[in-house]
Structures are given as structure tokens and as C-alpha cells.
XYZ file of C-alpha atoms in Angstrom:
227
model
C 108.178 -7.062 -94.421
C 110.698 -8.046 -92.651
C 112.969 -4.892 -90.609
C 115.894 -6.890 -89.212
C 116.568 -6.034 -85.173
C 119.208 -3.506 -84.282
C 122.504 -4.907 -83.259
C 123.148 -5.651 -79.761
C 126.545 -7.774 -78.081
C 127.165 -10.220 -74.955
C 128.181 -7.990 -71.780
C 128.612 -10.951 -69.672
C 128.265 -14.463 -69.210
C 127.812 -16.632 -65.568
C 126.944 -20.259 -65.060
C 124.682 -19.985 -62.106
C 122.147 -23.274 -60.674
C 119.298 -23.079 -60.176
C 116.324 -24.982 -57.868
C 112.799 -24.695 -58.512
C 110.190 -24.937 -55.734
C 109.297 -28.580 -56.623
C 112.957 -29.855 -56.408
C 113.771 -29.826 -59.824
C 117.379 -28.374 -60.777
C 119.344 -27.082 -63.613
C 122.125 -24.860 -64.792
C 121.563 -21.852 -66.767
C 124.554 -19.767 -68.682
C 122.323 -16.463 -67.997
C 123.643 -14.189 -70.438
C 123.897 -10.049 -70.502
C 123.654 -7.562 -73.238
C 124.704 -4.200 -74.132
C 122.409 -2.526 -77.023
C 119.024 -3.538 -76.151
C 116.687 -1.110 -77.584
C 114.698 -0.726 -74.679
C 117.715 -0.079 -72.227
C 116.357 -2.964 -69.799
C 118.129 -5.513 -68.360
C 116.601 -8.790 -70.085
C 118.473 -11.998 -69.680
C 119.086 -14.975 -71.845
C 119.435 -18.238 -69.813
C 121.245 -21.157 -71.752
C 120.236 -24.303 -70.871
C 121.281 -27.477 -71.866
C 123.171 -28.402 -74.393
C 122.871 -29.208 -78.686
C 125.020 -31.036 -81.397
C 126.705 -28.656 -83.900
C 124.130 -27.180 -86.542
C 120.659 -27.945 -84.422
C 118.539 -26.130 -84.144
C 117.584 -24.256 -80.369
C 114.552 -24.696 -78.772
C 114.133 -21.000 -77.535
C 111.070 -19.745 -74.916
C 110.462 -15.953 -74.783
C 109.159 -15.659 -70.855
C 107.914 -12.603 -69.974
C 108.369 -11.108 -66.147
C 105.545 -12.278 -64.094
C 106.762 -11.184 -60.456
C 103.502 -12.816 -58.952
C 103.257 -15.884 -61.030
C 107.143 -16.656 -61.148
C 107.696 -15.536 -57.170
C 105.058 -15.215 -55.793
C 103.050 -18.319 -56.929
C 100.049 -16.815 -58.053
C 97.604 -19.428 -59.100
C 95.582 -16.582 -61.048
C 98.369 -17.056 -63.725
C 100.288 -19.802 -65.397
C 103.038 -18.261 -65.969
C 105.411 -20.210 -63.211
C 103.978 -23.231 -64.394
C 105.044 -22.461 -67.987
C 107.827 -21.230 -67.192
C 108.888 -24.495 -64.513
C 107.987 -25.984 -68.196
C 110.477 -24.444 -70.209
C 113.263 -25.069 -68.301
C 113.052 -28.493 -67.648
C 111.811 -28.505 -71.802
C 114.873 -26.582 -73.345
C 117.714 -27.843 -70.576
C 116.514 -31.538 -72.422
C 116.477 -30.239 -75.976
C 119.523 -27.216 -75.753
C 118.493 -23.539 -76.371
C 117.833 -20.703 -74.378
C 115.342 -19.436 -72.086
C 114.737 -15.437 -72.833
C 113.948 -14.129 -69.201
C 112.270 -10.608 -70.814
C 110.942 -7.432 -68.333
C 107.746 -7.068 -69.537
C 105.532 -7.202 -66.595
C 102.059 -7.257 -67.022
C 101.866 -7.963 -71.371
C 103.691 -4.958 -71.001
C 101.917 -2.587 -68.679
C 104.238 -2.845 -65.782
C 103.815 -4.536 -62.195
C 101.417 -1.480 -60.339
C 98.934 -1.495 -64.089
C 99.072 -5.235 -63.621
C 97.534 -5.131 -60.208
C 95.326 -2.424 -61.238
C 93.771 -5.162 -63.442
C 93.727 -7.524 -61.156
C 91.042 -5.800 -59.120
C 89.166 -5.642 -62.395
C 89.037 -8.342 -63.596
C 87.554 -9.100 -59.998
C 84.385 -7.180 -61.570
C 84.314 -8.738 -64.269
C 86.828 -8.060 -66.658
C 88.659 -10.619 -68.479
C 92.500 -9.932 -68.715
C 92.464 -8.333 -71.920
C 89.212 -6.637 -71.260
C 90.988 -4.869 -67.983
C 94.783 -3.618 -69.894
C 92.162 -1.941 -72.028
C 90.113 -0.061 -69.524
C 93.630 0.818 -68.015
C 94.496 2.631 -71.053
C 96.371 0.104 -72.557
C 96.419 -1.832 -75.824
C 95.420 -5.331 -74.617
C 99.130 -6.886 -75.240
C 102.128 -4.187 -75.191
C 104.701 -6.483 -75.812
C 107.043 -5.951 -78.534
C 109.463 -8.618 -79.332
C 112.744 -6.520 -80.474
C 115.065 -7.328 -77.962
C 114.146 -10.756 -77.800
C 115.405 -10.783 -81.815
C 118.462 -8.721 -81.046
C 119.450 -11.520 -77.666
C 119.096 -14.500 -80.247
C 120.938 -12.442 -83.035
C 123.603 -11.667 -80.194
C 124.439 -15.690 -79.451
C 124.497 -16.301 -83.419
C 120.726 -18.307 -83.036
C 119.015 -16.372 -86.839
C 116.933 -20.472 -87.219
C 115.022 -22.045 -83.977
C 112.256 -23.868 -82.283
C 109.726 -21.510 -80.512
C 108.319 -22.796 -77.333
C 104.859 -20.438 -76.958
C 101.093 -21.196 -77.973
C 101.343 -17.327 -78.790
C 101.259 -16.797 -82.896
C 102.298 -13.636 -82.268
C 105.887 -14.115 -80.616
C 106.383 -16.035 -83.619
C 105.092 -13.714 -86.339
C 107.182 -11.068 -84.570
C 110.763 -12.649 -84.880
C 109.589 -13.628 -87.768
C 109.602 -9.932 -89.221
C 112.618 -8.885 -87.468
C 115.105 -11.231 -89.570
C 114.825 -14.620 -87.715
C 113.111 -18.256 -89.499
C 110.863 -20.162 -86.731
C 111.428 -23.611 -88.397
C 108.836 -24.808 -85.825
C 106.217 -23.263 -83.349
C 106.779 -25.840 -80.449
C 103.068 -26.203 -77.814
C 103.279 -25.465 -74.623
C 101.349 -27.591 -71.498
C 98.381 -26.124 -70.836
C 97.991 -25.544 -66.598
C 94.969 -25.131 -66.198
C 93.463 -24.785 -62.710
C 90.240 -23.603 -61.258
C 91.850 -20.146 -60.112
C 92.767 -19.148 -63.622
C 90.665 -21.179 -66.104
C 89.234 -17.705 -67.255
C 92.473 -16.606 -67.756
C 93.485 -19.249 -69.914
C 89.942 -19.177 -71.705
C 90.828 -15.526 -72.398
C 94.086 -16.017 -74.546
C 92.084 -19.018 -76.449
C 90.164 -15.803 -77.610
C 92.775 -13.703 -78.036
C 94.329 -16.449 -80.393
C 96.835 -17.968 -78.039
C 96.698 -21.865 -79.435
C 95.217 -23.403 -76.406
C 91.763 -25.431 -76.379
C 88.869 -23.970 -76.108
C 86.927 -25.095 -74.081
C 89.443 -26.054 -71.776
C 89.871 -29.492 -70.379
C 88.862 -29.725 -66.731
C 90.360 -28.454 -63.944
C 93.587 -30.205 -62.434
C 93.703 -31.259 -58.949
C 95.167 -28.646 -56.561
C 98.868 -28.826 -55.773
C 99.901 -31.647 -53.598
C 101.820 -30.536 -50.350
C 105.665 -30.414 -49.987
C 107.064 -33.695 -49.824
C 105.160 -35.499 -51.779
C 106.734 -37.545 -54.992
C 107.864 -34.746 -57.554
C 108.729 -35.272 -61.266
C 111.681 -33.896 -62.498
C 115.307 -34.302 -60.845
C 115.466 -33.281 -57.497
C 118.059 -32.159 -55.031
C 118.203 -35.381 -53.662
C 118.855 -37.179 -57.208
């Protein structure tokens, strides 16, 4: 049953040039909000342009300090963020940066979950062992942000069917769910296998892990600072 998200409002907008570690660059219109139900400082990054009536490509991306900022190989969050920035810039839409560290359990508990994973638990089992649900994320704020931006129909860039289900219940129409690529390495294969077992649209069994990343200075895909 649908229950539309409470109303929020745009607080401010500012253009921010972005450059990723591989040299890819884009410009985001970073939008802040009033009235988000959890009181936290979530952001929408407007990327690219789209024609009148075009459906925006949207990715709700949960904050991951270890993956997004520190380059942790234990998850695929950093590569997914990088992929989303380029694909949304090309298509036109929004990257929602949601303060949902550790699938909603917080940074310190996520680090405790890492320690439990080192004893043999998977990423979901570790959250449960700490007294949490396997995934505590609520996408009400994502729906609020989109509606405040005038978005009621979207193409969802995600392998997670729960995101589509929640947004639909909150009054948005997901016209298409667009899969992200599988960013597999030897360090995150167990993590991605756990995702597949828990309903994410990830191949199971997984393909062979990717080779280690190239050293800085090697050829990079995407637009670089020099071109």
C-alpha cells in the first residue's frame, strides 16, 4: 500500500566540480534540503542534462567512508559511486548521497561487523550478530528529496530490489531498474556473494575476480583532467 513521503523542501543549490581518483571529472549541482524526516544532512547531486519530459536516472547511494573515501577493497561502494557519477552525467539525473553508513548501522558498528566477518560471518550475519537487522536502510528521505526536486518518475540505477519497492510504496514510479556493473575483486567476492544470496541482482556464482587496479599514471577510462 502506498503512503506518500512527507513533504520536504530544497534548502540550497551550489555547483561543485568533481574529480575522481582515476581522473574522471564532472560537475554536480549539489542540493541540500529542509524537512527530511530523520534530520540528517543528505545530499542530491544533479548530474548531466536531460530533455523536457525525460525520465531521470537516479541512484540512491548509501554513504561508505571506507569504500567511497578510503578506497577499501572489502566492498564495491567506491566503484559503484564512480560508475554512478559517469552514467548519470551521461543520461541526466540525480545521485542521492544518503547518510546510511553500514546499511544504516553506523560507522563504528560497521567496523565491528568487519571484525566479525573476519571470523567467518558474512556481511548480513555480522549485522545481525551485533543486534541489528541485516539491512536497516529506510528510503523515505530519498523519496522526499526526489519529490522536492519535482521527480515522481525515475529510472533506478541499482541492483537492489528493496530500493525500488520502498520508493514505489512512498509514492514514486520506478519505470525501469537499471543494473550497475559487478565490481568484483578477490577481496570482495564473499561480500558480493552474500549480496546475491540476499536478493540483490548480482550473478551467483560470480564471474572471475578482476585483476588488481593499475598503478597511478596508467591509461584511465573516462575524461581525465588533461582532456
